[in-house]
Tab-separated table of C-alpha atoms and ligand atoms in Angstrom:
chain	number	residue	atom	x	y	z
A	1	MET	CA	138.881	-43.315	39.322
A	2	THR	CA	136.179	-45.132	37.485
A	3	LYS	CA	132.085	-45.607	39.754
A	4	ARG	CA	131.097	-48.970	40.140
A	5	LEU	CA	127.118	-49.674	39.619
A	6	ILE	CA	125.439	-51.160	42.699
A	7	VAL	CA	122.179	-53.516	41.627
A	8	ASN	CA	119.522	-54.833	42.900
A	9	VAL	CA	116.775	-56.968	42.268
A	10	PHE	CA	113.717	-54.846	42.531
A	11	GLU	CA	110.701	-58.100	43.963
A	12	MET	CA	108.092	-58.016	46.099
A	13	ASN	CA	106.267	-60.678	47.759
A	14	THR	CA	103.217	-61.205	45.227
A	15	PRO	CA	102.871	-61.937	41.573
A	16	GLY	CA	102.706	-59.149	40.432
A	17	HIS	CA	105.060	-55.704	41.082
A	18	ILE	CA	105.565	-53.370	38.779
A	19	THR	CA	105.672	-54.857	34.907
A	20	HIS	CA	102.348	-55.623	35.062
A	21	GLY	CA	100.596	-58.187	32.702
A	22	LEU	CA	104.018	-59.892	32.377
A	23	TRP	CA	103.193	-62.061	35.334
A	24	ARG	CA	100.843	-64.390	32.428
A	25	LEU	CA	104.709	-64.914	30.308
A	26	PRO	CA	104.898	-68.994	29.725
A	27	GLY	CA	108.129	-70.251	32.131
A	28	ASN	CA	107.562	-66.774	34.234
A	29	GLN	CA	107.766	-67.442	38.028
A	30	ARG	CA	105.757	-65.178	39.974
A	31	ASP	CA	103.143	-67.528	41.094
A	32	ARG	CA	105.176	-69.377	43.323
A	33	TYR	CA	106.037	-66.571	45.407
A	34	SER	CA	104.269	-68.021	48.320
A	35	SER	CA	106.514	-71.005	48.251
A	36	ILE	CA	110.009	-70.581	49.871
A	37	GLU	CA	112.288	-71.598	47.766
A	38	TYR	CA	110.973	-69.112	45.318
A	39	TRP	CA	113.512	-67.135	47.153
A	40	THR	CA	115.813	-69.273	47.859
A	41	GLU	CA	116.294	-69.734	44.047
A	42	LEU	CA	116.109	-66.146	43.736
A	43	ALA	CA	119.142	-65.525	46.301
A	44	ARG	CA	121.385	-68.363	44.631
A	45	ILE	CA	121.031	-67.206	41.590
A	46	ALA	CA	121.522	-63.148	41.832
A	47	GLU	CA	124.538	-63.641	44.180
A	48	ALA	CA	125.858	-65.891	40.910
A	49	GLY	CA	125.317	-63.211	39.188
A	50	GLY	CA	127.052	-60.587	41.494
A	51	PHE	CA	124.296	-58.459	42.135
A	52	ASP	CA	124.378	-56.360	45.753
A	53	ALA	CA	121.252	-56.449	47.231
A	54	VAL	CA	117.845	-57.777	46.706
A	55	PHE	CA	115.278	-54.879	47.309
A	56	LEU	CA	111.647	-55.645	48.691
A	57	ALA	CA	108.646	-53.528	48.193
A	58	ASP	CA	106.014	-53.303	50.094
A	59	VAL	CA	102.021	-52.307	50.957
A	60	VAL	CA	99.764	-52.556	53.840
A	61	GLY	CA	96.445	-52.066	51.292
A	62	ALA	CA	95.689	-52.840	48.275
A	63	TYR	CA	94.668	-50.448	45.523
A	64	ASP	CA	91.398	-49.920	45.947
A	65	VAL	CA	91.093	-46.613	44.271
A	66	TYR	CA	90.394	-47.487	40.591
A	67	ASP	CA	86.980	-48.848	39.632
A	68	ASP	CA	86.573	-47.617	43.938
A	69	ASP	CA	87.124	-51.928	44.266
A	70	PHE	CA	90.292	-53.791	44.886
A	71	ALA	CA	88.883	-56.536	42.321
A	72	PRO	CA	90.918	-55.587	39.510
A	73	ALA	CA	93.907	-55.392	41.663
A	74	VAL	CA	93.199	-58.791	43.142
A	75	GLN	CA	92.143	-59.771	39.790
A	76	ARG	CA	95.377	-59.832	37.361
A	77	GLY	CA	97.187	-59.819	41.022
A	78	LEU	CA	98.298	-56.457	41.460
A	79	GLN	CA	99.843	-56.363	44.741
A	80	ILE	CA	97.573	-58.725	45.833
A	81	PRO	CA	98.007	-61.485	47.347
A	82	ASN	CA	101.208	-60.096	48.887
A	83	ASN	CA	102.478	-61.816	52.422
A	84	ASP	CA	104.875	-59.895	54.298
A	85	PRO	CA	108.402	-59.284	52.711
A	86	MET	CA	110.921	-59.757	56.211
A	87	LEU	CA	109.952	-63.304	56.356
A	88	VAL	CA	111.150	-64.627	53.181
A	89	ILE	CA	115.101	-62.639	54.090
A	90	PRO	CA	116.103	-64.900	56.320
A	91	ALA	CA	115.746	-67.843	53.635
A	92	MET	CA	116.894	-66.204	51.150
A	93	ALA	CA	120.619	-64.996	53.796
A	94	ALA	CA	120.575	-68.523	55.188
A	95	VAL	CA	121.131	-68.974	51.297
A	96	THR	CA	123.702	-68.039	50.028
A	97	GLU	CA	127.222	-65.866	52.210
A	98	HIS	CA	126.891	-61.814	50.323
A	99	LEU	CA	124.120	-60.677	48.614
A	100	GLY	CA	122.323	-57.736	50.683
A	101	PHE	CA	118.783	-57.286	51.422
A	102	GLY	CA	116.691	-54.306	51.192
A	103	VAL	CA	113.199	-54.433	52.766
A	104	THR	CA	110.395	-51.895	52.575
A	105	PHE	CA	108.775	-51.183	56.337
A	106	SER	CA	106.512	-48.107	56.765
A	107	THR	CA	106.495	-45.476	60.137
A	108	THR	CA	102.964	-44.896	60.042
A	109	TYR	CA	100.769	-48.043	61.385
A	110	GLU	CA	103.301	-50.182	63.625
A	111	PRO	CA	104.876	-48.441	66.548
A	112	PRO	CA	108.457	-48.306	66.407
A	113	PHE	CA	109.899	-51.050	69.446
A	114	ALA	CA	109.076	-53.635	67.881
A	115	PHE	CA	110.276	-53.388	64.220
A	116	ALA	CA	113.229	-51.935	66.517
A	117	ARG	CA	113.530	-55.299	67.189
A	118	ARG	CA	112.917	-57.270	64.138
A	119	MET	CA	114.456	-55.152	62.031
A	120	SER	CA	118.319	-56.513	64.480
A	121	THR	CA	116.809	-59.589	64.247
A	122	LEU	CA	117.817	-59.075	60.750
A	123	ASP	CA	120.656	-57.539	60.973
A	124	HIS	CA	122.093	-59.995	62.886
A	125	LEU	CA	121.125	-63.077	60.956
A	126	THR	CA	122.506	-61.914	57.280
A	127	ASP	CA	125.673	-61.170	59.498
A	128	GLY	CA	125.175	-56.886	58.303
A	129	ARG	CA	123.758	-57.708	55.196
A	130	VAL	CA	120.329	-55.551	55.974
A	131	GLY	CA	118.868	-52.459	54.730
A	132	TRP	CA	115.311	-50.686	55.344
A	133	ASN	CA	113.234	-48.415	53.187
A	134	ILE	CA	111.564	-45.842	54.774
A	135	VAL	CA	107.453	-45.145	53.976
A	136	THR	CA	104.795	-43.850	54.830
A	137	SER	CA	102.475	-45.618	52.904
A	138	TYR	CA	100.339	-43.750	50.390
A	139	LEU	CA	97.754	-46.157	49.879
A	140	PRO	CA	93.959	-44.809	51.399
A	141	ASN	CA	92.885	-48.478	52.314
A	142	ALA	CA	96.845	-49.230	54.645
A	143	ALA	CA	95.028	-46.772	56.958
A	144	ARG	CA	90.949	-47.936	56.576
A	145	ASN	CA	93.556	-51.363	58.036
A	146	PHE	CA	95.279	-50.304	60.666
A	147	GLY	CA	92.385	-47.618	62.385
A	148	LEU	CA	92.399	-44.787	60.955
A	149	ALA	CA	89.294	-43.577	59.542
A	150	GLU	CA	91.195	-41.778	57.035
A	151	GLN	CA	94.461	-41.437	55.375
A	152	ILE	CA	97.198	-39.452	57.717
A	153	PRO	CA	98.161	-36.322	55.789
A	154	HIS	CA	101.631	-36.617	53.682
A	155	ASP	CA	103.420	-33.830	56.000
A	156	GLU	CA	102.457	-35.188	58.867
A	157	ARG	CA	103.285	-38.414	58.069
A	158	TYR	CA	107.077	-37.034	57.761
A	159	ARG	CA	106.677	-35.064	61.368
A	160	ILE	CA	105.690	-38.792	62.260
A	161	ALA	CA	108.312	-40.583	60.577
A	162	GLU	CA	111.406	-38.282	61.970
A	163	GLU	CA	110.305	-39.162	65.624
A	164	TYR	CA	109.467	-42.742	64.644
A	165	LEU	CA	114.031	-42.158	63.757
A	166	ASP	CA	114.626	-40.581	67.082
A	167	VAL	CA	113.160	-44.396	68.907
A	168	LEU	CA	114.468	-46.957	66.236
A	169	TYR	CA	118.423	-44.537	67.135
A	170	LYS	CA	118.245	-44.642	70.373
A	171	LEU	CA	116.763	-48.372	69.806
A	172	TRP	CA	119.779	-49.418	67.992
A	173	GLU	CA	122.780	-47.225	68.535
A	174	GLY	CA	122.172	-45.745	72.090
A	175	SER	CA	120.769	-48.644	74.380
A	176	TRP	CA	123.568	-50.957	74.203
A	177	ASP	CA	127.728	-50.600	74.654
A	178	ASP	CA	129.514	-52.843	71.859
A	179	ASP	CA	130.957	-54.755	74.901
A	180	ALA	CA	128.130	-55.797	76.779
A	181	ILE	CA	127.570	-58.500	76.126
A	182	GLU	CA	130.097	-61.260	78.173
A	183	VAL	CA	129.109	-64.589	77.958
A	184	ASP	CA	131.356	-65.391	81.234
A	185	ARG	CA	129.974	-68.680	82.327
A	186	GLU	CA	132.881	-69.331	85.695
A	187	GLY	CA	132.039	-65.283	86.611
A	188	ASP	CA	127.666	-65.924	85.544
A	189	ARG	CA	127.217	-63.761	83.412
A	190	TYR	CA	126.149	-62.920	79.696
A	191	ALA	CA	125.706	-59.790	79.490
A	192	ASP	CA	127.119	-56.403	81.419
A	193	PRO	CA	123.221	-54.460	83.187
A	194	ALA	CA	125.871	-51.060	83.273
A	195	LYS	CA	126.259	-51.281	79.418
A	196	VAL	CA	123.033	-51.386	79.403
A	197	ARG	CA	119.968	-48.460	79.419
A	198	ARG	CA	116.400	-47.406	79.606
A	199	ILE	CA	115.262	-45.003	76.011
A	200	ASP	CA	112.102	-43.825	78.393
A	201	HIS	CA	111.714	-41.764	74.978
A	202	GLU	CA	108.318	-40.017	74.878
A	203	GLY	CA	107.644	-37.774	72.213
A	204	GLU	CA	104.548	-36.304	70.727
A	205	PHE	CA	103.711	-39.561	68.629
A	206	PHE	CA	105.399	-42.515	71.024
A	207	ARG	CA	106.733	-43.983	74.505
A	208	VAL	CA	109.418	-45.834	74.944
A	209	ALA	CA	111.345	-46.834	77.780
A	210	GLY	CA	113.505	-49.113	76.479
A	211	PRO	CA	115.961	-51.118	76.636
A	212	HIS	CA	116.904	-52.520	73.568
A	213	LEU	CA	116.239	-56.166	72.915
A	214	SER	CA	118.543	-57.166	71.225
A	215	GLU	CA	121.937	-57.160	71.264
A	216	PRO	CA	124.348	-54.993	69.177
A	217	SER	CA	124.299	-55.802	66.156
A	218	ARG	CA	126.998	-55.835	63.469
A	219	GLN	CA	126.093	-52.855	61.855
A	220	ARG	CA	123.110	-51.486	64.495
A	221	THR	CA	120.917	-49.580	62.224
A	222	PRO	CA	120.302	-50.784	58.592
A	223	VAL	CA	121.383	-49.540	55.379
A	224	LEU	CA	118.444	-46.699	55.301
A	225	PHE	CA	117.097	-46.378	51.641
A	226	GLN	CA	114.376	-43.859	51.541
A	227	ALA	CA	112.540	-42.733	47.803
A	228	SER	CA	111.251	-38.798	47.912
A	229	ALA	CA	110.027	-36.648	45.472
A	230	SER	CA	107.660	-33.830	48.359
A	231	LYS	CA	109.213	-31.300	49.507
A	232	ALA	CA	109.022	-33.551	53.145
A	233	GLY	CA	110.203	-36.340	52.253
A	234	THR	CA	112.983	-34.068	50.529
A	235	ALA	CA	113.977	-33.157	53.782
A	236	PHE	CA	113.600	-36.392	55.416
A	237	ALA	CA	116.248	-37.958	52.515
A	238	ALA	CA	118.528	-34.590	52.710
A	239	LYS	CA	118.714	-35.359	57.482
A	240	HIS	CA	118.523	-39.800	56.277
A	241	ALA	CA	118.735	-41.712	54.285
A	242	GLU	CA	122.220	-43.386	52.804
A	243	VAL	CA	120.798	-44.291	49.489
A	244	LEU	CA	117.970	-42.931	48.063
A	245	PHE	CA	115.754	-43.693	44.436
A	246	THR	CA	114.957	-40.282	42.525
A	247	ALA	CA	112.191	-39.818	40.187
A	248	ASP	CA	112.362	-39.436	36.462
A	249	ARG	CA	110.308	-37.415	35.478
A	250	PRO	CA	109.323	-34.989	34.596
A	251	ALA	CA	112.614	-35.018	32.341
A	252	GLY	CA	115.793	-33.373	34.416
A	253	ALA	CA	114.201	-34.129	37.355
A	254	LEU	CA	116.467	-36.112	38.717
A	255	GLU	CA	119.259	-34.198	38.502
A	256	ARG	CA	117.372	-31.465	40.018
A	257	ASN	CA	116.676	-34.589	42.643
A	258	ILE	CA	120.030	-34.964	42.791
A	259	ALA	CA	121.598	-31.818	43.610
A	260	ALA	CA	118.952	-31.137	46.390
A	261	ILE	CA	119.047	-33.825	48.062
A	262	ARG	CA	123.273	-33.409	48.450
A	263	GLU	CA	123.022	-29.884	49.735
A	264	ALA	CA	120.929	-30.672	51.536
A	265	ALA	CA	122.636	-33.638	53.343
A	266	VAL	CA	125.049	-31.531	53.532
A	267	GLU	CA	123.248	-28.814	55.523
A	268	ALA	CA	122.221	-31.395	58.151
A	269	GLY	CA	125.865	-32.533	58.799
A	270	ARG	CA	126.204	-33.919	55.956
A	271	ARG	CA	129.270	-35.156	53.526
A	272	ALA	CA	127.343	-34.756	49.645
A	273	ASP	CA	129.243	-38.484	49.271
A	274	ASP	CA	127.421	-40.022	52.835
A	275	THR	CA	124.735	-40.535	50.300
A	276	ARG	CA	123.654	-43.190	46.847
A	277	TYR	CA	121.648	-42.795	44.041
A	278	LEU	CA	119.309	-45.265	42.170
A	279	VAL	CA	116.724	-45.370	39.517
A	280	MET	CA	114.381	-48.640	38.658
A	281	ALA	CA	116.575	-49.637	35.534
A	282	THR	CA	114.851	-51.809	33.272
A	283	VAL	CA	117.832	-54.144	31.885
A	284	ILE	CA	116.914	-57.171	28.405
A	285	VAL	CA	119.874	-58.613	27.367
A	286	GLY	CA	120.223	-61.253	24.327
A	287	ARG	CA	123.053	-62.655	22.417
A	288	THR	CA	122.986	-60.715	19.216
A	289	GLU	CA	121.162	-57.352	19.544
A	290	ALA	CA	118.263	-58.952	17.207
A	291	GLU	CA	117.126	-61.495	20.296
A	292	ALA	CA	117.326	-58.628	22.338
A	293	ARG	CA	115.107	-56.790	20.898
A	294	GLU	CA	112.627	-59.735	19.617
A	295	LYS	CA	112.623	-60.108	23.394
A	296	TYR	CA	111.577	-57.166	24.927
A	297	GLU	CA	108.548	-57.184	21.454
A	298	HIS	CA	107.375	-60.396	23.268
A	299	TYR	CA	107.589	-59.089	26.228
A	300	ARG	CA	106.099	-55.840	26.257
A	301	ALA	CA	102.996	-58.299	23.371
A	302	PHE	CA	101.722	-59.866	27.727
A	303	ARG	CA	101.984	-55.572	28.948
A	304	ASP	CA	98.529	-55.072	30.195
A	305	ALA	CA	97.622	-51.472	30.267
A	306	GLU	CA	94.676	-50.533	32.829
A	307	GLY	CA	97.337	-52.411	35.644
A	308	SER	CA	99.116	-48.911	35.179
A	309	PHE	CA	95.829	-47.707	34.965
A	310	VAL	CA	95.486	-49.734	38.692
A	311	HIS	CA	98.725	-49.305	40.042
A	312	MET	CA	98.365	-45.273	40.299
A	313	SER	CA	94.837	-45.403	41.766
A	314	VAL	CA	93.080	-43.002	39.113
A	315	PRO	CA	89.968	-42.312	39.430
A	316	PHE	CA	88.278	-43.015	36.001
A	317	HIS	CA	88.308	-45.533	32.962
A	318	PRO	CA	90.900	-44.110	30.844
A	319	LEU	CA	90.357	-46.704	28.724
A	320	GLU	CA	86.389	-46.350	28.365
A	321	HIS	CA	86.335	-43.611	26.494
A	322	ASP	CA	87.304	-41.293	22.817
A	323	PRO	CA	91.155	-40.328	23.466
A	324	SER	CA	90.496	-37.056	21.818
A	325	ILE	CA	87.681	-35.601	25.141
A	326	THR	CA	89.844	-34.421	28.296
A	327	ILE	CA	89.712	-36.158	31.731
A	328	ARG	CA	86.636	-33.370	32.805
A	329	GLU	CA	84.901	-35.018	30.475
A	330	ALA	CA	85.748	-38.219	31.133
A	331	LEU	CA	85.706	-37.358	34.419
A	332	VAL	CA	82.108	-35.582	34.243
A	333	ALA	CA	80.993	-38.821	31.906
A	334	GLU	CA	81.758	-40.591	35.218
A	335	GLY	CA	79.774	-38.353	36.671
A	336	ARG	CA	83.140	-38.056	38.988
A	337	HIS	CA	82.553	-34.492	39.906
A	338	ASP	CA	84.799	-35.074	43.449
A	339	VAL	CA	87.686	-36.027	41.804
A	340	ILE	CA	87.231	-32.621	39.837
A	341	ALA	CA	86.631	-30.598	42.810
A	342	GLU	CA	90.520	-31.980	44.131
A	343	GLY	CA	92.520	-31.741	41.052
A	344	GLY	CA	95.064	-33.452	41.757
A	345	LEU	CA	94.786	-34.815	37.521
A	346	PRO	CA	95.599	-32.925	34.970
A	347	LEU	CA	91.783	-32.089	33.813
A	348	GLU	CA	92.424	-30.700	30.740
A	349	LEU	CA	94.806	-33.015	28.960
A	350	THR	CA	93.182	-35.099	26.904
A	351	VAL	CA	92.382	-38.723	27.985
A	352	GLY	CA	94.281	-40.026	25.068
A	353	ALA	CA	97.250	-37.988	25.327
A	354	PHE	CA	97.181	-39.449	29.034
A	355	ARG	CA	96.819	-42.720	28.160
A	356	ALA	CA	100.471	-41.477	26.037
A	357	GLY	CA	101.787	-40.645	29.382
A	358	VAL	CA	101.369	-43.535	31.049
A	359	ASP	CA	102.466	-46.161	27.730
A	360	GLU	CA	105.848	-44.052	28.356
A	361	ALA	CA	106.078	-44.434	31.500
A	362	TRP	CA	105.833	-48.029	31.647
A	363	ASP	CA	109.959	-48.080	29.748
A	364	ALA	CA	111.074	-45.293	31.102
A	365	ARG	CA	113.934	-43.657	30.814
A	366	PHE	CA	116.144	-46.264	32.569
A	367	LEU	CA	116.061	-48.581	29.606
A	368	ALA	CA	117.875	-51.031	28.110
A	369	VAL	CA	117.798	-52.754	25.220
A	370	GLY	CA	120.183	-54.918	23.455
A	371	THR	CA	124.152	-57.167	23.382
A	372	PRO	CA	125.989	-56.783	26.757
A	373	GLU	CA	127.902	-54.036	24.916
A	374	GLN	CA	125.177	-52.441	24.354
A	375	VAL	CA	123.539	-52.737	28.016
A	376	ALA	CA	126.836	-52.217	29.478
A	377	ASP	CA	127.395	-48.357	26.726
A	378	THR	CA	124.029	-47.951	27.288
A	379	ILE	CA	124.812	-48.275	31.732
A	380	GLU	CA	127.986	-46.599	31.084
A	381	ARG	CA	126.115	-43.754	30.251
A	382	TRP	CA	123.675	-43.713	33.354
A	383	LEU	CA	126.523	-43.507	35.578
A	384	ASP	CA	129.137	-40.829	33.475
A	385	GLU	CA	126.583	-38.222	32.352
A	386	ASP	CA	122.763	-39.006	34.781
A	387	GLY	CA	124.981	-38.968	37.441
A	388	ILE	CA	123.118	-42.226	39.282
A	389	ASP	CA	124.954	-45.057	40.757
A	390	GLY	CA	122.783	-47.869	41.527
A	391	ILE	CA	118.999	-49.672	40.422
A	392	ASN	CA	116.747	-51.578	41.437
A	393	LEU	CA	116.820	-54.396	38.424
A	394	ARG	CA	112.879	-54.114	37.478
A	395	GLN	CA	111.702	-58.004	37.074
A	396	TYR	CA	110.259	-58.489	33.415
A	397	HIS	CA	110.742	-62.936	33.388
A	398	SER	CA	111.340	-63.921	37.173
A	399	TYR	CA	114.053	-65.811	36.638
A	400	ASP	CA	115.194	-64.642	33.165
A	401	THR	CA	115.494	-61.518	33.376
A	402	ILE	CA	118.102	-61.943	36.312
A	403	ARG	CA	119.791	-64.812	35.460
A	404	ASP	CA	120.690	-62.344	31.487
A	405	PHE	CA	121.996	-59.720	33.495
A	406	GLY	CA	124.730	-62.219	35.932
A	407	GLU	CA	125.242	-64.825	32.618
A	408	LEU	CA	125.823	-61.860	29.502
A	409	VAL	CA	125.194	-57.742	31.462
A	410	THR	CA	127.906	-59.249	34.611
A	411	PRO	CA	130.909	-59.838	32.964
A	412	GLU	CA	130.792	-57.095	30.245
A	413	LEU	CA	130.394	-54.716	33.604
A	414	ARG	CA	133.964	-56.145	35.790
A	415	ARG	CA	135.849	-56.189	32.217
A	416	ARG	CA	135.348	-52.183	31.861
A	417	GLY	CA	135.373	-51.887	36.240
A	418	ARG	CA	131.979	-51.046	35.999
A	419	MET	CA	131.625	-54.427	39.377
A	420	ARG	CA	133.846	-55.929	41.626
A	421	GLU	CA	135.114	-59.021	40.308
A	422	ALA	CA	134.132	-60.236	43.282
A	423	TYR	CA	132.556	-60.041	47.113
A	424	VAL	CA	134.813	-59.730	49.947
A	425	PRO	CA	134.197	-62.322	52.281
A	426	GLY	CA	132.499	-60.878	55.839
A	427	GLU	CA	131.618	-57.068	54.490
A	428	THR	CA	127.984	-56.184	54.606
A	429	LEU	CA	125.828	-54.163	53.029
A	430	ARG	CA	127.522	-50.621	54.199
A	431	GLU	CA	130.343	-50.925	53.515
A	432	ARG	CA	130.205	-52.929	50.189
A	433	ILE	CA	127.553	-49.454	48.977
A	434	PHE	CA	130.116	-46.277	50.733
A	435	GLY	CA	133.489	-48.003	51.255
A	436	GLU	CA	133.839	-47.121	55.151
A	437	GLY	CA	131.983	-48.754	58.087
A	438	ALA	CA	130.158	-51.277	59.448
A	439	ARG	CA	128.146	-48.347	61.103
A	440	LEU	CA	126.290	-44.866	60.541
A	441	PRO	CA	129.521	-42.222	60.409
A	442	GLU	CA	129.565	-40.435	63.592
A	443	ARG	CA	127.878	-37.587	61.350
A	444	HIS	CA	124.591	-38.745	61.240
A	445	PRO	CA	122.192	-37.894	63.181
A	446	ALA	CA	121.518	-41.333	64.529
A	447	ALA	CA	125.048	-40.939	66.246
A	448	ARG	CA	124.176	-38.623	68.186
A	449	TYR	CA	122.781	-41.692	71.787
A	450	ARG	CA	126.163	-43.932	70.826
A	451	GLY	CA	127.171	-44.870	73.915
A	452	GLY	CA	124.046	-43.841	75.729
A	453	ALA	CA	124.814	-40.201	75.364
A	454	ASN	CA	121.507	-37.711	74.373
A	455	LEU	CA	118.970	-40.000	75.475
A	456	ARG	CA	117.486	-37.710	77.519
A	457	GLU	CA	117.226	-34.135	75.938
A	458	PRO	CA	114.014	-33.923	73.863
A	459	ALA	CA	114.922	-34.704	69.580
A	460	ALA	CA	113.134	-30.988	69.161
A	461	ALA	CA	115.964	-29.318	70.871
A	462	ALA	CA	119.051	-30.954	68.748
A	463	ALA	CA	116.714	-29.234	66.080
A	464	GLY	CA	116.581	-26.378	67.692
A	465	ARG	CA	120.522	-26.250	67.040
A	466	GLY	CA	120.621	-27.573	63.310
A	467	GLU	CA	122.333	-31.266	65.344
B	1	FMN	C1	111.888	-46.924	43.085
B	1	FMN	C2	110.694	-46.455	44.236
B	1	FMN	C3	110.244	-47.356	45.599
B	1	FMN	C4	109.770	-47.468	45.839
B	1	FMN	N1	108.889	-48.328	46.838
B	1	FMN	C5	107.403	-48.249	47.801
B	1	FMN	C6	107.211	-49.001	48.787
B	1	FMN	O1	107.896	-50.302	48.616
B	1	FMN	N2	105.835	-49.169	48.905
B	1	FMN	C7	105.787	-47.449	49.611
B	1	FMN	O2	104.678	-47.904	50.427
B	1	FMN	N3	105.981	-46.749	48.690
B	1	FMN	C8	107.017	-47.204	48.182
B	1	FMN	N4	107.819	-46.000	47.463
B	1	FMN	C9	107.044	-44.270	47.633
B	1	FMN	C10	108.093	-42.952	48.115
B	1	FMN	O3	107.506	-43.960	49.495
B	1	FMN	C11	107.690	-42.226	48.113
B	1	FMN	O4	106.493	-41.731	48.694
B	1	FMN	C12	107.405	-41.585	46.665
B	1	FMN	O5	108.646	-41.798	46.456
B	1	FMN	C13	106.672	-40.347	46.915
B	1	FMN	O6	107.830	-39.138	47.775
B	1	FMN	P1	107.333	-38.322	48.091
B	1	FMN	O7	106.105	-39.693	49.753
B	1	FMN	O8	107.905	-37.606	49.277
B	1	FMN	O9	105.279	-37.713	47.980
B	1	FMN	C14	108.361	-46.375	45.721
B	1	FMN	C15	108.722	-44.845	45.751
B	1	FMN	C16	110.064	-45.107	44.095
B	1	FMN	C17	110.743	-43.584	43.874
């Protein structure tokens, strides 16, 4: 069977998400990110172009490692200013019928009860078109914004996330029965209290009584997205995530990651095809190859190399050193003996090689530039040879990138059976991605709380049984 492409617009509620410097392009609308019209227009263009979803990244702190200051990030609008991603979804949902929405929220800083209600609300308002990108947050500044002196260690964040999801599953799946809502005017019963229950969660990190405040929504649990690279993150993803972002570097990592996660998912009692794999991709298309190349070069000319170092939290100034010296020598010159001691950087690499690597990473492996036929050929190779299921489309120019894709690439992919001719009315995001039900399958760990089952049993006991 021909594999169809999942295609999302990669967004963030900020001027500069991942294509640093490009907000300055003539006609780029990114500086309108704080107006509601920016989002409604984006959503309309995305739906007209057949996109599956708008996927919103988020961070809850400023990038302040480079230069030991947030100034370089603020100056370039690099993920700051940065508004709340959840709040633009209802606006986009109101002007579309089919478009899905993925939103990033961290399990590290805000407790689960209020978040469960907000996501249920979004699932109601979008009629089942919402997904959640589970992150544990990597910015040191974020920790300091939420009352901590420093970041919680990486693997500990995933332990917290594990319990966080357990609480959410109890609220989303176990607290209300499907038929709890009656709306019986004569009988004076809005809902049946016998079909609504507390969860009485008492864990290591959270205590939540419940009941969940929202009635069941179409999907109950939103579609679960996650990106991970580490051992702890991958184990977590294998258990919980439905749609995964996988890193494509170093070479061969993508294939290895996909195979490892599928295998671990099966070990966790799920099926190999319960997961889908997305990569971030760049698609620049023109009516002729020359037009596409010209557009690409024009975009590249606006690129801000230093922005990449700010985004990567590089703790020195690669552009200020002779490229032939090593990173160690550069750090010594900047008096950063603390960074040398931490040992996180490839200290013997030359500064020039480091810069070249970052430059190359800007386009990354999933780059297609050319005519609609040429980029469609490339995308088909990604699907069939690299084994991915879809892309988060990086925007170089808002809205040209998505308009070009919708007008030129979508028709070509439809001709090849790689995208559907039309949306299926009333379909939830989960149904669109997996072609099965609106709810998580029975073999997913969330399902164990359905109908109020297992609510009192500590999650640790379930984990001990390998559930
Ligand atoms: C495509 C992609 C998008 C991501 N989006 C976010 C994001 O919006 N917010 C965030 O805090 N982390 C984001 N991350 C980082 C991941 O959540 C994760 O921390 C990272 O992939 C490292 O994996 P690990 O947590 O297993 O170490 C993203 C990663 C990738 C690859």
